[in-house]
Amino acid sequence: NGAGSDLTVDATRGDLNIITGTAGGAIALPKEGATGILTAATLIAGTGASLTSSTSITANNVQSASGNILFDAMQGVTVGTVTAQAGNVNFLANDLDINNSVTGSVVSITNRNDGNDNVTVLGDASAAGAFTLTQDELNRIHAPVVSIDSLNQDVLIGNVAFANDVGSTRLNLLGTARFDIVGAITASGAARTLQIRGTLDPADPNDPSTMASIIRIVPPSQAGGRII
């Protein structure tokens, strides 16, 4: 497309499959319907990209010179390389697989509240049917600010050593349900702030929706959790 022009492809049913999409402006790929998936091999945008799906999304290479990149799926999202050169990268899904680098000014990951008690698991912990981000996946994120939000679903954190580029200034682990820290969280080596609490908004002791319900750190005598 020409400089500044947008690219929009809308599928109301079935699959939406893009091999190569290029736009000087923004790219929008909305996929509707109960069947099929959204697949994109390479997307190169000038001012942002939005991939939304009523099912799942698989994207191999998504880049934008400016603006934000959004992945919004009712089911899972699988990505390769994602680069927002001057913008944010936002994920909203029931599961996320990060196979290559994800780079932006801010990277936000939200475990969509689907009513199925889909616990968010970080590091080497495990839980059935969980929204899991392994240490390898987490360390493929490169952004000064990283936020991982479990909304009103529990969070289980095992052993995980965050690389310096993962929230080099701020790392937010958010959720208004229960946090269980059963391993060692290592976030040293960078001048970062680590927040473990309810929401990005200031906590209000009179408003439970702004706070985690419980933050439990398993005692070391039980091979438990710690923050290093």
PDB file of C-alpha atoms in Angstrom:
ATOM      1  CA  ASN A   1       0.000   0.000   0.000  1.00  0.00           C
ATOM      2  CA  GLY A   2       1.016   3.638  -0.387  1.00  0.00           C
ATOM      3  CA  ALA A   3       2.529   5.821   2.273  1.00  0.00           C
ATOM      4  CA  GLY A   4       0.041   6.463   5.053  1.00  0.00           C
ATOM      5  CA  SER A   5      -2.580   4.069   3.664  1.00  0.00           C
ATOM      6  CA  ASP A   6      -4.252   1.471   5.885  1.00  0.00           C
ATOM      7  CA  LEU A   7      -4.872  -2.227   5.318  1.00  0.00           C
ATOM      8  CA  THR A   8      -8.002  -3.916   6.700  1.00  0.00           C
ATOM      9  CA  VAL A   9      -9.066  -7.500   6.039  1.00  0.00           C
ATOM     10  CA  ASP A  10     -12.224  -8.738   7.792  1.00  0.00           C
ATOM     11  CA  ALA A  11     -13.364 -12.372   7.951  1.00  0.00           C
ATOM     12  CA  THR A  12     -16.889 -12.937   9.257  1.00  0.00           C
ATOM     13  CA  ARG A  13     -16.533 -16.729   9.327  1.00  0.00           C
ATOM     14  CA  GLY A  14     -13.904 -19.430   8.833  1.00  0.00           C
ATOM     15  CA  ASP A  15     -10.169 -18.772   8.641  1.00  0.00           C
ATOM     16  CA  LEU A  16      -8.378 -15.494   8.009  1.00  0.00           C
ATOM     17  CA  ASN A  17      -4.929 -16.223   6.556  1.00  0.00           C
ATOM     18  CA  ILE A  18      -2.498 -13.471   5.509  1.00  0.00           C
ATOM     19  CA  ILE A  19       0.855 -14.432   3.969  1.00  0.00           C
ATOM     20  CA  THR A  20       2.256 -10.890   3.677  1.00  0.00           C
ATOM     21  CA  GLY A  21       0.543  -7.645   4.623  1.00  0.00           C
ATOM     22  CA  THR A  22       2.171  -4.224   4.273  1.00  0.00           C
ATOM     23  CA  ALA A  23       0.741  -0.782   4.977  1.00  0.00           C
ATOM     24  CA  GLY A  24       2.208   2.680   5.335  1.00  0.00           C
ATOM     25  CA  GLY A  25      -0.553   3.298   7.881  1.00  0.00           C
ATOM     26  CA  ALA A  26      -2.264   0.808  10.190  1.00  0.00           C
ATOM     27  CA  ILE A  27      -3.127  -2.858   9.690  1.00  0.00           C
ATOM     28  CA  ALA A  28      -6.387  -4.282  11.096  1.00  0.00           C
ATOM     29  CA  LEU A  29      -7.280  -7.972  10.889  1.00  0.00           C
ATOM     30  CA  PRO A  30     -10.587  -8.788  12.616  1.00  0.00           C
ATOM     31  CA  LYS A  31     -11.695 -12.452  12.491  1.00  0.00           C
ATOM     32  CA  GLU A  32     -15.232 -13.330  13.575  1.00  0.00           C
ATOM     33  CA  GLY A  33     -17.190 -16.554  13.821  1.00  0.00           C
ATOM     34  CA  ALA A  34     -17.032 -19.668  15.977  1.00  0.00           C
ATOM     35  CA  THR A  35     -14.697 -21.656  13.695  1.00  0.00           C
ATOM     36  CA  GLY A  36     -11.375 -21.070  11.982  1.00  0.00           C
ATOM     37  CA  ILE A  37      -8.315 -19.152  13.159  1.00  0.00           C
ATOM     38  CA  LEU A  38      -6.428 -15.967  12.318  1.00  0.00           C
ATOM     39  CA  THR A  39      -2.987 -16.660  10.830  1.00  0.00           C
ATOM     40  CA  ALA A  40      -0.474 -14.048   9.710  1.00  0.00           C
ATOM     41  CA  ALA A  41       2.990 -14.847   8.368  1.00  0.00           C
ATOM     42  CA  THR A  42       4.425 -11.330   7.957  1.00  0.00           C
ATOM     43  CA  LEU A  43       2.827  -7.957   8.731  1.00  0.00           C
ATOM     44  CA  ILE A  44       4.735  -4.681   8.262  1.00  0.00           C
ATOM     45  CA  ALA A  45       2.811  -1.597   9.416  1.00  0.00           C
ATOM     46  CA  GLY A  46       3.670   2.078   9.599  1.00  0.00           C
ATOM     47  CA  THR A  47       1.372   3.201  12.413  1.00  0.00           C
ATOM     48  CA  GLY A  48       0.257   0.112  14.313  1.00  0.00           C
ATOM     49  CA  ALA A  49      -1.407  -3.270  13.911  1.00  0.00           C
ATOM     50  CA  SER A  50      -4.508  -4.848  15.437  1.00  0.00           C
ATOM     51  CA  LEU A  51      -5.197  -8.583  15.256  1.00  0.00           C
ATOM     52  CA  THR A  52      -8.473  -9.662  16.841  1.00  0.00           C
ATOM     53  CA  SER A  53     -10.062 -13.097  16.760  1.00  0.00           C
ATOM     54  CA  SER A  54     -13.122 -14.795  18.179  1.00  0.00           C
ATOM     55  CA  THR A  55     -10.955 -17.942  18.315  1.00  0.00           C
ATOM     56  CA  SER A  56      -7.135 -18.020  18.204  1.00  0.00           C
ATOM     57  CA  ILE A  57      -4.260 -16.120  16.577  1.00  0.00           C
ATOM     58  CA  THR A  58      -0.949 -17.322  15.164  1.00  0.00           C
ATOM     59  CA  ALA A  59       1.467 -14.665  13.877  1.00  0.00           C
ATOM     60  CA  ASN A  60       5.049 -15.251  12.807  1.00  0.00           C
ATOM     61  CA  ASN A  61       6.388 -11.723  12.244  1.00  0.00           C
ATOM     62  CA  VAL A  62       4.586  -8.476  13.104  1.00  0.00           C
ATOM     63  CA  GLN A  63       6.353  -5.116  12.954  1.00  0.00           C
ATOM     64  CA  SER A  64       5.291  -1.499  13.230  1.00  0.00           C
ATOM     65  CA  ALA A  65       7.400   1.646  12.843  1.00  0.00           C
ATOM     66  CA  SER A  66       5.129   3.577  15.214  1.00  0.00           C
ATOM     67  CA  GLY A  67       1.881   2.993  17.049  1.00  0.00           C
ATOM     68  CA  ASN A  68       0.822   0.002  19.103  1.00  0.00           C
ATOM     69  CA  ILE A  69       0.460  -3.674  18.235  1.00  0.00           C
ATOM     70  CA  LEU A  70      -2.566  -5.503  19.672  1.00  0.00           C
ATOM     71  CA  PHE A  71      -3.328  -9.231  19.823  1.00  0.00           C
ATOM     72  CA  ASP A  72      -6.846  -9.849  21.158  1.00  0.00           C
ATOM     73  CA  ALA A  73      -8.088 -13.453  21.049  1.00  0.00           C
ATOM     74  CA  MET A  74     -10.872 -15.281  22.822  1.00  0.00           C
ATOM     75  CA  GLN A  75      -8.614 -18.373  22.878  1.00  0.00           C
ATOM     76  CA  GLY A  76      -4.826 -18.625  22.524  1.00  0.00           C
ATOM     77  CA  VAL A  77      -2.186 -16.458  20.846  1.00  0.00           C
ATOM     78  CA  THR A  78       1.073 -17.797  19.402  1.00  0.00           C
ATOM     79  CA  VAL A  79       3.695 -15.314  18.180  1.00  0.00           C
ATOM     80  CA  GLY A  80       7.159 -15.333  16.690  1.00  0.00           C
ATOM     81  CA  THR A  81       8.860 -11.945  16.327  1.00  0.00           C
ATOM     82  CA  VAL A  82       6.854  -8.876  17.376  1.00  0.00           C
ATOM     83  CA  THR A  83       8.437  -5.429  17.168  1.00  0.00           C
ATOM     84  CA  ALA A  84       6.775  -2.102  17.991  1.00  0.00           C
ATOM     85  CA  GLN A  85       9.627   0.292  17.245  1.00  0.00           C
ATOM     86  CA  ALA A  86       7.919   3.278  18.891  1.00  0.00           C
ATOM     87  CA  GLY A  87       4.848   1.865  20.588  1.00  0.00           C
ATOM     88  CA  ASN A  88       3.441  -0.754  22.929  1.00  0.00           C
ATOM     89  CA  VAL A  89       2.620  -4.429  22.478  1.00  0.00           C
ATOM     90  CA  ASN A  90      -0.577  -5.690  24.108  1.00  0.00           C
ATOM     91  CA  PHE A  91      -1.790  -9.286  24.447  1.00  0.00           C
ATOM     92  CA  LEU A  92      -5.273 -10.291  25.629  1.00  0.00           C
ATOM     93  CA  ALA A  93      -5.933 -14.037  25.448  1.00  0.00           C
ATOM     94  CA  ASN A  94      -6.613 -17.262  27.334  1.00  0.00           C
ATOM     95  CA  ASP A  95      -3.096 -18.538  26.607  1.00  0.00           C
ATOM     96  CA  LEU A  96       0.092 -17.144  25.102  1.00  0.00           C
ATOM     97  CA  ASP A  97       3.081 -18.824  23.461  1.00  0.00           C
ATOM     98  CA  ILE A  98       6.098 -16.581  22.777  1.00  0.00           C
ATOM     99  CA  ASN A  99       8.483 -18.262  20.339  1.00  0.00           C
ATOM    100  CA  ASN A 100      10.760 -15.309  19.539  1.00  0.00           C
ATOM    101  CA  SER A 101      11.477 -11.755  20.678  1.00  0.00           C
ATOM    102  CA  VAL A 102       8.687  -9.348  21.642  1.00  0.00           C
ATOM    103  CA  THR A 103       9.866  -5.733  21.748  1.00  0.00           C
ATOM    104  CA  GLY A 104       8.079  -2.503  22.633  1.00  0.00           C
ATOM    105  CA  SER A 105       8.080   0.504  24.950  1.00  0.00           C
ATOM    106  CA  VAL A 106       5.539  -1.307  27.134  1.00  0.00           C
ATOM    107  CA  VAL A 107       4.534  -4.965  26.849  1.00  0.00           C
ATOM    108  CA  SER A 108       1.231  -5.853  28.517  1.00  0.00           C
ATOM    109  CA  ILE A 109      -0.054  -9.407  28.847  1.00  0.00           C
ATOM    110  CA  THR A 110      -3.550 -10.075  30.172  1.00  0.00           C
ATOM    111  CA  ASN A 111      -4.955 -13.493  30.999  1.00  0.00           C
ATOM    112  CA  ARG A 112      -8.502 -12.980  29.776  1.00  0.00           C
ATOM    113  CA  ASN A 113     -11.119 -13.634  32.429  1.00  0.00           C
ATOM    114  CA  ASP A 114     -13.115 -16.471  30.843  1.00  0.00           C
ATOM    115  CA  GLY A 115     -14.812 -17.664  34.005  1.00  0.00           C
ATOM    116  CA  ASN A 116     -12.916 -20.965  34.023  1.00  0.00           C
ATOM    117  CA  ASP A 117     -10.484 -20.180  36.861  1.00  0.00           C
ATOM    118  CA  ASN A 118      -7.627 -20.077  34.364  1.00  0.00           C
ATOM    119  CA  VAL A 119      -4.683 -19.625  36.742  1.00  0.00           C
ATOM    120  CA  THR A 120      -1.660 -17.652  35.508  1.00  0.00           C
ATOM    121  CA  VAL A 121       1.588 -19.609  35.969  1.00  0.00           C
ATOM    122  CA  LEU A 122       5.043 -18.022  35.735  1.00  0.00           C
ATOM    123  CA  GLY A 123       8.378 -19.855  35.670  1.00  0.00           C
ATOM    124  CA  ASP A 124       8.739 -23.569  36.382  1.00  0.00           C
ATOM    125  CA  ALA A 125       5.522 -24.028  38.377  1.00  0.00           C
ATOM    126  CA  SER A 126       2.660 -25.949  36.806  1.00  0.00           C
ATOM    127  CA  ALA A 127      -1.112 -26.198  37.001  1.00  0.00           C
ATOM    128  CA  ALA A 128      -3.682 -27.969  34.852  1.00  0.00           C
ATOM    129  CA  GLY A 129      -5.136 -25.848  32.059  1.00  0.00           C
ATOM    130  CA  ALA A 130      -3.097 -22.822  33.064  1.00  0.00           C
ATOM    131  CA  PHE A 131      -2.072 -19.665  31.245  1.00  0.00           C
ATOM    132  CA  THR A 132       1.646 -20.450  31.432  1.00  0.00           C
ATOM    133  CA  LEU A 133       4.681 -18.298  30.663  1.00  0.00           C
ATOM    134  CA  THR A 134       7.961 -20.143  31.138  1.00  0.00           C
ATOM    135  CA  GLN A 135      11.215 -18.414  32.020  1.00  0.00           C
ATOM    136  CA  ASP A 136      12.382 -18.796  28.419  1.00  0.00           C
ATOM    137  CA  GLU A 137       9.211 -17.141  27.125  1.00  0.00           C
ATOM    138  CA  LEU A 138       9.386 -14.310  29.650  1.00  0.00           C
ATOM    139  CA  ASN A 139      13.003 -13.597  28.789  1.00  0.00           C
ATOM    140  CA  ARG A 140      12.091 -13.144  25.117  1.00  0.00           C
ATOM    141  CA  ILE A 141      10.339  -9.912  26.131  1.00  0.00           C
ATOM    142  CA  HIS A 142      12.311  -6.678  25.691  1.00  0.00           C
ATOM    143  CA  ALA A 143      10.633  -3.596  27.141  1.00  0.00           C
ATOM    144  CA  PRO A 144      11.325  -0.997  29.843  1.00  0.00           C
ATOM    145  CA  VAL A 145       7.876  -1.696  31.330  1.00  0.00           C
ATOM    146  CA  VAL A 146       6.241  -5.138  31.439  1.00  0.00           C
ATOM    147  CA  SER A 147       2.847  -5.866  32.981  1.00  0.00           C
ATOM    148  CA  ILE A 148       1.329  -9.329  33.410  1.00  0.00           C
ATOM    149  CA  ASP A 149      -2.263  -9.162  34.619  1.00  0.00           C
ATOM    150  CA  SER A 150      -4.274 -12.199  35.753  1.00  0.00           C
ATOM    151  CA  LEU A 151      -7.367 -10.079  36.452  1.00  0.00           C
ATOM    152  CA  ASN A 152      -9.496 -11.993  39.017  1.00  0.00           C
ATOM    153  CA  GLN A 153      -7.736 -15.323  38.485  1.00  0.00           C
ATOM    154  CA  ASP A 154      -5.071 -16.845  40.732  1.00  0.00           C
ATOM    155  CA  VAL A 155      -1.336 -16.484  40.075  1.00  0.00           C
ATOM    156  CA  LEU A 156       1.223 -19.245  40.732  1.00  0.00           C
ATOM    157  CA  ILE A 157       4.904 -18.292  40.530  1.00  0.00           C
ATOM    158  CA  GLY A 158       7.688 -20.872  40.554  1.00  0.00           C
ATOM    159  CA  ASN A 159      11.401 -20.372  40.065  1.00  0.00           C
ATOM    160  CA  VAL A 160      11.933 -17.607  37.533  1.00  0.00           C
ATOM    161  CA  ALA A 161      14.937 -15.372  36.828  1.00  0.00           C
ATOM    162  CA  PHE A 162      13.899 -12.303  34.863  1.00  0.00           C
ATOM    163  CA  ALA A 163      16.515 -11.041  32.403  1.00  0.00           C
ATOM    164  CA  ASN A 164      17.443  -7.351  32.577  1.00  0.00           C
ATOM    165  CA  ASP A 165      15.392  -6.440  29.493  1.00  0.00           C
ATOM    166  CA  VAL A 166      12.162  -7.810  30.973  1.00  0.00           C
ATOM    167  CA  GLY A 167      10.771  -4.636  32.523  1.00  0.00           C
ATOM    168  CA  SER A 168      14.163  -2.973  32.879  1.00  0.00           C
ATOM    169  CA  THR A 169      12.532  -0.076  34.764  1.00  0.00           C
ATOM    170  CA  ARG A 170       9.265  -1.628  35.962  1.00  0.00           C
ATOM    171  CA  LEU A 171       7.855  -5.162  36.182  1.00  0.00           C
ATOM    172  CA  ASN A 172       4.211  -5.445  37.258  1.00  0.00           C
ATOM    173  CA  LEU A 173       2.706  -8.796  38.305  1.00  0.00           C
ATOM    174  CA  LEU A 174      -0.975  -8.023  38.761  1.00  0.00           C
ATOM    175  CA  GLY A 175      -4.169  -9.757  39.842  1.00  0.00           C
ATOM    176  CA  THR A 176      -6.989  -9.345  42.335  1.00  0.00           C
ATOM    177  CA  ALA A 177      -7.171 -13.030  43.330  1.00  0.00           C
ATOM    178  CA  ARG A 178      -4.573 -15.172  45.114  1.00  0.00           C
ATOM    179  CA  PHE A 179      -0.788 -15.121  44.573  1.00  0.00           C
ATOM    180  CA  ASP A 180       1.228 -18.200  45.544  1.00  0.00           C
ATOM    181  CA  ILE A 181       4.998 -17.743  45.322  1.00  0.00           C
ATOM    182  CA  VAL A 182       6.485 -21.225  45.537  1.00  0.00           C
ATOM    183  CA  GLY A 183       9.903 -20.571  43.980  1.00  0.00           C
ATOM    184  CA  ALA A 184      12.610 -17.934  43.806  1.00  0.00           C
ATOM    185  CA  ILE A 185      11.813 -14.757  41.869  1.00  0.00           C
ATOM    186  CA  THR A 186      15.102 -13.252  40.714  1.00  0.00           C
ATOM    187  CA  ALA A 187      14.857  -9.728  39.335  1.00  0.00           C
ATOM    188  CA  SER A 188      18.254  -8.329  40.260  1.00  0.00           C
ATOM    189  CA  GLY A 189      20.771  -6.815  37.874  1.00  0.00           C
ATOM    190  CA  ALA A 190      18.537  -3.980  36.723  1.00  0.00           C
ATOM    191  CA  ALA A 191      17.369  -0.781  38.390  1.00  0.00           C
ATOM    192  CA  ARG A 192      13.778  -1.932  38.200  1.00  0.00           C
ATOM    193  CA  THR A 193      10.723  -1.710  40.400  1.00  0.00           C
ATOM    194  CA  LEU A 194       8.966  -5.051  40.973  1.00  0.00           C
ATOM    195  CA  GLN A 195       5.287  -4.761  41.861  1.00  0.00           C
ATOM    196  CA  ILE A 196       3.184  -7.714  43.011  1.00  0.00           C
ATOM    197  CA  ARG A 197      -0.338  -6.557  43.778  1.00  0.00           C
ATOM    198  CA  GLY A 198      -3.886  -6.070  42.525  1.00  0.00           C
ATOM    199  CA  THR A 199      -3.949  -3.433  39.785  1.00  0.00           C
ATOM    200  CA  LEU A 200      -1.904  -0.592  38.357  1.00  0.00           C
ATOM    201  CA  ASP A 201      -4.207   1.838  40.158  1.00  0.00           C
ATOM    202  CA  PRO A 202      -3.357   2.821  43.750  1.00  0.00           C
ATOM    203  CA  ALA A 203      -4.452   0.209  46.289  1.00  0.00           C
ATOM    204  CA  ASP A 204      -7.461   1.152  48.412  1.00  0.00           C
ATOM    205  CA  PRO A 205      -7.875  -0.941  51.600  1.00  0.00           C
ATOM    206  CA  ASN A 206     -11.606  -0.259  51.414  1.00  0.00           C
ATOM    207  CA  ASP A 207     -11.873  -1.546  47.844  1.00  0.00           C
ATOM    208  CA  PRO A 208     -10.901  -5.230  47.397  1.00  0.00           C
ATOM    209  CA  SER A 209     -10.991  -4.828  43.614  1.00  0.00           C
ATOM    210  CA  THR A 210      -7.729  -2.844  43.811  1.00  0.00           C
ATOM    211  CA  MET A 211      -5.780  -5.479  45.772  1.00  0.00           C
ATOM    212  CA  ALA A 212      -4.704  -9.098  45.621  1.00  0.00           C
ATOM    213  CA  SER A 213      -6.881 -11.192  47.921  1.00  0.00           C
ATOM    214  CA  ILE A 214      -3.861 -13.133  49.305  1.00  0.00           C
ATOM    215  CA  ILE A 215      -0.124 -13.039  48.675  1.00  0.00           C
ATOM    216  CA  ARG A 216       1.421 -16.246  50.016  1.00  0.00           C
ATOM    217  CA  ILE A 217       5.173 -16.904  50.017  1.00  0.00           C
ATOM    218  CA  VAL A 218       5.885 -20.537  50.845  1.00  0.00           C
ATOM    219  CA  PRO A 219       8.444 -20.789  53.704  1.00  0.00           C
ATOM    220  CA  PRO A 220      12.033 -21.771  52.762  1.00  0.00           C
ATOM    221  CA  SER A 221      11.722 -24.777  55.090  1.00  0.00           C
ATOM    222  CA  GLN A 222       9.206 -26.130  52.549  1.00  0.00           C
ATOM    223  CA  ALA A 223      11.535 -25.433  49.590  1.00  0.00           C
ATOM    224  CA  GLY A 224       9.479 -22.340  49.213  1.00  0.00           C
ATOM    225  CA  GLY A 225       9.367 -18.944  47.612  1.00  0.00           C
ATOM    226  CA  ARG A 226      11.553 -15.891  47.894  1.00  0.00           C
ATOM    227  CA  ILE A 227      12.213 -12.649  46.092  1.00  0.00           C
ATOM    228  CA  ILE A 228      15.866 -11.995  45.278  1.00  0.00           C
TER     229      ILE A 228
END
